[in-house]
Every structure is written in structure tokens, then in C-alpha cells.
């Protein structure tokens, strides 16, 4: 996953060199924001002279998925000291969530320490800083870099994140719904179609989960009745 993020870091650094921002601004954005999708959108909006409020609101909406990630991981980190929870929240990305969640599912919540999550997050953070710097320093020398299709590495990374999670009907249904709708709504401004598709996918997954729960409860009640 670190390899998959590398081309995106380079491309981001390259875009900064063609924007009104200085090289220092670009590196500081990666250091402070550490959210590739939000940074790409922000660079485009800055180049288009959008207002600060519009940029802030758009990137805020794009990053709302991290609320879902946090809610999913909360049971596994709730017992940790506040200093660790704050630190881990700052290192949370799509890739880190996938790695940490897969690791945590194999263990009981109370038995989990912060170090695996922290190590994964810190590695990804340093990796993003490195490749941003490479793009800032050398991206201008390769103006056709984006046309090489290197950004497919990130697509492959997300496929690697999603496929291992498709272990139940609710996950498959949510993935299909969000995938189809994100394609249908790809022309919405500021990637809002993607966010809407994700929310629909979550709704589908939750609906199926509730249906399965009610079915289990109904089957349990029927077994109790027969036992009587």
C-alpha cells in the first residue's frame, strides 16, 4: 500500500509546482493535512481561486468518511489513553484503516495495544512526506508524469483494501451499490457524487445487517417456542 501511495505523492508534488503555492506550502500541506484526496481537491480549488470557506467545506465533506472509520475502530481503541487515541486519529487514512481493522478483527478489543496501528500510520505518513518531496523537487522536470497512468497504483491499492473485506452479503451489496452509483455520479462537482455513493452503500449495508439480525432473532424465538 505504501508503494501504491508513492505515485500519488509524486503527482501531488508535481501539481503544487504548477499552482500558486510555493514548494514549502505543498510540503506543509502534506505534513498538516495528510489526506491525499482532500489535498488534490484543495490544490485544484486553489488554482481556481476558490474562497477559503468553499475549500474548507469541500475538503471537510470529502473527509467525512474518516468519521465512519473512527466509529468502526472505536471499540478496539476505547481502552487506550487519550494521548494514544489522539495520536492514532491523526494517522488514520484509508490504507491504515484497512490494515489496522484487518489486524484488530483477529483479537479481542481489550487485548489490543496501540503499537501496530501507530507503526502502520507512521510508516504511511513518512512515505507520503517522502514522495510529496520527490514530486516537489523533480516533478517539474517531468511535466507528462500524470499521463503515464501511474495513478492506477492507487486504484489497485483500494482494490486490495476492499476485496478482503467482501466476506458477507452485506459487504458485497454495499460495495456493488456504492461502486455503481459512484460511476453514475462521477460528474458531480467536487467529488460529491463519490460521497453520496458511499453514504448509499453504507445505508444498504446497514439495512441488510438489520434484516439479518431480525431474522436471527425470529429464528431464535421460533426455536424457543418449539422447545416449549
Short mmCIF file of C-alpha atoms in Angstrom, two decimals:
data_model
loop_
_atom_site.label_atom_id
_atom_site.label_comp_id
_atom_site.label_asym_id
_atom_site.label_seq_id
_atom_site.Cartn_x
_atom_site.Cartn_y
_atom_site.Cartn_z
CA UNK A 1 0.00 0.00 0.00
CA UNK A 2 2.95 2.30 0.57
CA UNK A 3 4.06 1.57 -2.98
CA UNK A 4 0.57 2.38 -4.24
CA UNK A 5 0.63 5.76 -2.50
CA UNK A 6 4.01 6.72 -3.97
CA UNK A 7 2.82 7.81 -7.46
CA UNK A 8 0.04 9.88 -5.91
CA UNK A 9 2.53 11.66 -3.67
CA UNK A 10 4.73 12.44 -6.66
CA UNK A 11 1.76 13.66 -8.72
CA UNK A 12 0.57 15.84 -5.85
CA UNK A 13 4.00 17.42 -5.54
CA UNK A 14 4.05 18.00 -9.29
CA UNK A 15 0.65 19.72 -9.18
CA UNK A 16 1.89 22.02 -6.43
CA UNK A 17 4.71 23.24 -8.67
CA UNK A 18 2.11 24.28 -11.26
CA UNK A 19 -0.15 26.01 -8.71
CA UNK A 20 0.08 29.39 -6.94
CA UNK A 21 1.56 27.62 -3.90
CA UNK A 22 5.27 27.51 -3.12
CA UNK A 23 7.16 24.28 -2.54
CA UNK A 24 7.07 24.93 1.20
CA UNK A 25 3.30 25.31 1.10
CA UNK A 26 2.98 21.96 -0.63
CA UNK A 27 5.15 20.12 1.87
CA UNK A 28 3.42 21.80 4.81
CA UNK A 29 0.06 20.73 3.43
CA UNK A 30 1.18 17.10 3.37
CA UNK A 31 2.62 17.43 6.87
CA UNK A 32 -0.51 19.01 8.35
CA UNK A 33 -3.36 17.52 6.32
CA UNK A 34 -2.10 14.03 5.41
CA UNK A 35 -5.16 13.27 3.26
CA UNK A 36 -4.43 12.71 -0.40
CA UNK A 37 -7.94 13.16 -1.81
CA UNK A 38 -8.52 16.37 0.15
CA UNK A 39 -5.12 17.73 -0.88
CA UNK A 40 -5.75 17.06 -4.57
CA UNK A 41 -9.13 18.77 -4.42
CA UNK A 42 -7.71 21.69 -2.44
CA UNK A 43 -4.92 22.22 -4.99
CA UNK A 44 -7.43 22.32 -7.83
CA UNK A 45 -9.66 24.78 -5.99
CA UNK A 46 -6.73 26.98 -5.01
CA UNK A 47 -5.65 27.08 -8.66
CA UNK A 48 -9.22 28.10 -9.50
CA UNK A 49 -9.10 30.88 -6.88
CA UNK A 50 -11.92 29.44 -4.76
CA UNK A 51 -12.56 31.08 -1.40
CA UNK A 52 -11.18 29.64 1.81
CA UNK A 53 -14.66 28.77 3.09
CA UNK A 54 -15.52 26.82 -0.05
CA UNK A 55 -12.21 24.93 0.06
CA UNK A 56 -12.61 24.14 3.76
CA UNK A 57 -16.23 22.97 3.39
CA UNK A 58 -15.46 20.78 0.38
CA UNK A 59 -12.48 19.05 1.95
CA UNK A 60 -14.45 18.62 5.18
CA UNK A 61 -17.20 16.78 3.33
CA UNK A 62 -14.71 14.64 1.41
CA UNK A 63 -13.06 13.56 4.66
CA UNK A 64 -16.30 12.66 6.44
CA UNK A 65 -15.54 9.01 5.68
CA UNK A 66 -12.99 9.19 8.47
CA UNK A 67 -15.88 9.50 10.91
CA UNK A 68 -17.04 6.08 9.72
CA UNK A 69 -13.52 4.69 10.05
CA UNK A 70 -13.25 6.07 13.58
CA UNK A 71 -16.62 4.63 14.59
CA UNK A 72 -15.56 1.22 13.29
CA UNK A 73 -12.23 1.25 15.14
CA UNK A 74 -13.58 2.86 18.34
CA UNK A 75 -14.35 -0.43 20.16
CA UNK A 76 -10.76 -1.56 19.63
CA UNK A 77 -9.06 1.60 20.91
CA UNK A 78 -11.55 2.89 23.51
CA UNK A 79 -9.47 1.44 26.36
CA UNK A 80 -6.30 3.29 25.28
CA UNK A 81 -5.18 6.53 26.98
CA UNK A 82 -6.42 9.75 25.39
CA UNK A 83 -2.92 10.68 24.18
CA UNK A 84 -2.80 7.50 22.11
CA UNK A 85 -6.30 7.93 20.72
CA UNK A 86 -5.49 11.48 19.58
CA UNK A 87 -2.21 10.35 18.03
CA UNK A 88 -3.80 7.45 16.18
CA UNK A 89 -6.64 9.61 14.90
CA UNK A 90 -4.11 11.91 13.24
CA UNK A 91 -2.53 8.95 11.43
CA UNK A 92 -5.79 7.45 10.16
CA UNK A 93 -6.05 7.07 6.38
CA UNK A 94 -7.88 4.67 4.06
CA UNK A 95 -4.88 2.35 3.88
CA UNK A 96 -4.11 2.49 7.59
CA UNK A 97 -7.74 1.77 8.42
CA UNK A 98 -7.74 -1.33 6.21
CA UNK A 99 -4.53 -2.67 7.73
CA UNK A 100 -5.47 -1.88 11.34
CA UNK A 101 -9.02 -3.20 11.07
CA UNK A 102 -7.88 -6.48 9.50
CA UNK A 103 -5.38 -6.87 12.34
CA UNK A 104 -7.84 -5.96 15.10
CA UNK A 105 -10.53 -8.36 13.91
CA UNK A 106 -8.31 -11.24 14.96
CA UNK A 107 -8.14 -10.05 18.57
CA UNK A 108 -10.45 -9.15 21.41
CA UNK A 109 -10.83 -5.36 21.86
CA UNK A 110 -9.37 -5.26 25.36
CA UNK A 111 -6.22 -7.09 24.29
CA UNK A 112 -5.16 -4.58 21.64
CA UNK A 113 -2.29 -2.14 22.10
CA UNK A 114 -1.60 0.98 20.03
CA UNK A 115 1.70 -0.05 18.50
CA UNK A 116 0.51 -1.90 15.38
CA UNK A 117 -1.82 0.95 14.43
CA UNK A 118 0.85 3.53 15.25
CA UNK A 119 3.54 1.75 13.25
CA UNK A 120 1.30 1.40 10.21
CA UNK A 121 0.17 5.03 10.39
CA UNK A 122 3.64 6.46 10.95
CA UNK A 123 5.07 4.43 8.06
CA UNK A 124 2.36 5.71 5.73
CA UNK A 125 2.82 9.27 7.00
CA UNK A 126 6.57 9.27 6.36
CA UNK A 127 6.02 7.60 2.99
CA UNK A 128 3.60 10.36 1.95
CA UNK A 129 6.03 13.09 3.01
CA UNK A 130 8.88 11.47 1.09
CA UNK A 131 7.01 11.14 -2.20
CA UNK A 132 5.48 14.59 -1.89
CA UNK A 133 9.02 15.94 -1.59
CA UNK A 134 10.13 13.94 -4.63
CA UNK A 135 7.27 15.42 -6.64
CA UNK A 136 8.06 18.93 -5.45
CA UNK A 137 11.74 18.67 -6.31
CA UNK A 138 11.63 16.69 -9.54
CA UNK A 139 8.03 16.83 -10.77
CA UNK A 140 8.59 19.97 -12.83
CA UNK A 141 11.23 18.10 -14.83
CA UNK A 142 8.60 15.53 -15.90
CA UNK A 143 5.51 17.53 -16.92
CA UNK A 144 3.89 14.48 -18.55
CA UNK A 145 4.10 12.37 -15.41
CA UNK A 146 0.36 12.18 -14.82
CA UNK A 147 -0.28 10.97 -18.37
CA UNK A 148 1.77 7.83 -17.70
CA UNK A 149 -1.11 6.32 -15.76
CA UNK A 150 0.82 5.96 -12.53
CA UNK A 151 -2.29 6.97 -10.62
CA UNK A 152 -3.67 3.48 -11.30
CA UNK A 153 -1.42 2.32 -8.48
CA UNK A 154 -3.83 3.97 -6.04
CA UNK A 155 -6.79 2.24 -7.70
CA UNK A 156 -5.01 -1.08 -7.26
CA UNK A 157 -4.36 -0.20 -3.64
CA UNK A 158 -8.05 0.43 -2.97
CA UNK A 159 -8.95 -2.85 -4.68
CA UNK A 160 -6.52 -4.58 -2.32
CA UNK A 161 -8.24 -2.84 0.60
CA UNK A 162 -11.79 -3.72 -0.42
CA UNK A 163 -11.62 -7.29 -1.74
CA UNK A 164 -10.53 -8.97 1.54
CA UNK A 165 -13.50 -7.31 3.29
CA UNK A 166 -16.09 -8.91 0.96
CA UNK A 167 -16.80 -11.83 3.26
CA UNK A 168 -20.56 -11.35 3.78
CA UNK A 169 -23.63 -10.48 1.72
CA UNK A 170 -23.96 -7.06 3.34
CA UNK A 171 -20.41 -6.10 2.39
CA UNK A 172 -20.82 -7.28 -1.21
CA UNK A 173 -24.14 -5.45 -1.59
CA UNK A 174 -22.69 -2.25 -0.13
CA UNK A 175 -19.67 -2.45 -2.44
CA UNK A 176 -21.83 -3.02 -5.53
CA UNK A 177 -24.25 -0.22 -4.67
CA UNK A 178 -21.54 2.33 -3.92
CA UNK A 179 -19.46 1.25 -6.93
CA UNK A 180 -22.31 1.54 -9.44
CA UNK A 181 -23.52 4.86 -8.05
CA UNK A 182 -20.04 6.39 -7.82
CA UNK A 183 -19.62 5.64 -11.53
CA UNK A 184 -23.06 7.05 -12.36
CA UNK A 185 -22.47 10.19 -10.28
CA UNK A 186 -18.83 10.79 -11.19
CA UNK A 187 -19.63 14.12 -12.88
CA UNK A 188 -20.91 15.74 -9.69
CA UNK A 189 -18.75 18.69 -8.61
CA UNK A 190 -16.00 18.34 -6.01
CA UNK A 191 -16.38 14.53 -5.87
CA UNK A 192 -19.70 14.88 -4.04
CA UNK A 193 -21.07 12.03 -6.14
CA UNK A 194 -18.50 9.75 -4.56
CA UNK A 195 -19.54 10.81 -1.08
CA UNK A 196 -23.23 10.32 -1.89
CA UNK A 197 -22.50 6.87 -3.32
CA UNK A 198 -20.59 5.90 -0.18
CA UNK A 199 -23.48 7.02 2.01
CA UNK A 200 -25.93 4.95 -0.06
CA UNK A 201 -23.60 1.96 0.19
CA UNK A 202 -23.47 2.35 3.95
CA UNK A 203 -27.27 2.54 4.05
CA UNK A 204 -27.55 -0.67 2.02
CA UNK A 205 -25.10 -2.46 4.30
CA UNK A 206 -26.89 -1.28 7.43
CA UNK A 207 -30.30 -2.29 6.04
CA UNK A 208 -29.10 -5.82 5.26
CA UNK A 209 -27.44 -6.06 8.68
CA UNK A 210 -30.73 -5.14 10.39
CA UNK A 211 -32.63 -7.65 8.25
CA UNK A 212 -30.16 -10.41 9.14
CA UNK A 213 -30.37 -9.50 12.83
CA UNK A 214 -34.16 -9.61 12.81
CA UNK A 215 -34.08 -12.94 11.01
CA UNK A 216 -31.72 -14.39 13.62
CA UNK A 217 -33.92 -13.08 16.42
CA UNK A 218 -37.01 -14.52 14.74
CA UNK A 219 -35.33 -17.90 14.29
CA UNK A 220 -34.25 -17.82 17.92
CA UNK A 221 -37.80 -17.11 19.07
CA UNK A 222 -39.12 -19.95 16.90
CA UNK A 223 -36.63 -22.39 18.41
CA UNK A 224 -37.69 -21.34 21.90
CA UNK A 225 -41.34 -21.90 21.01
CA UNK A 226 -40.60 -25.38 19.68
CA UNK A 227 -38.57 -26.18 22.80
CA UNK A 228 -41.62 -25.44 24.92
#
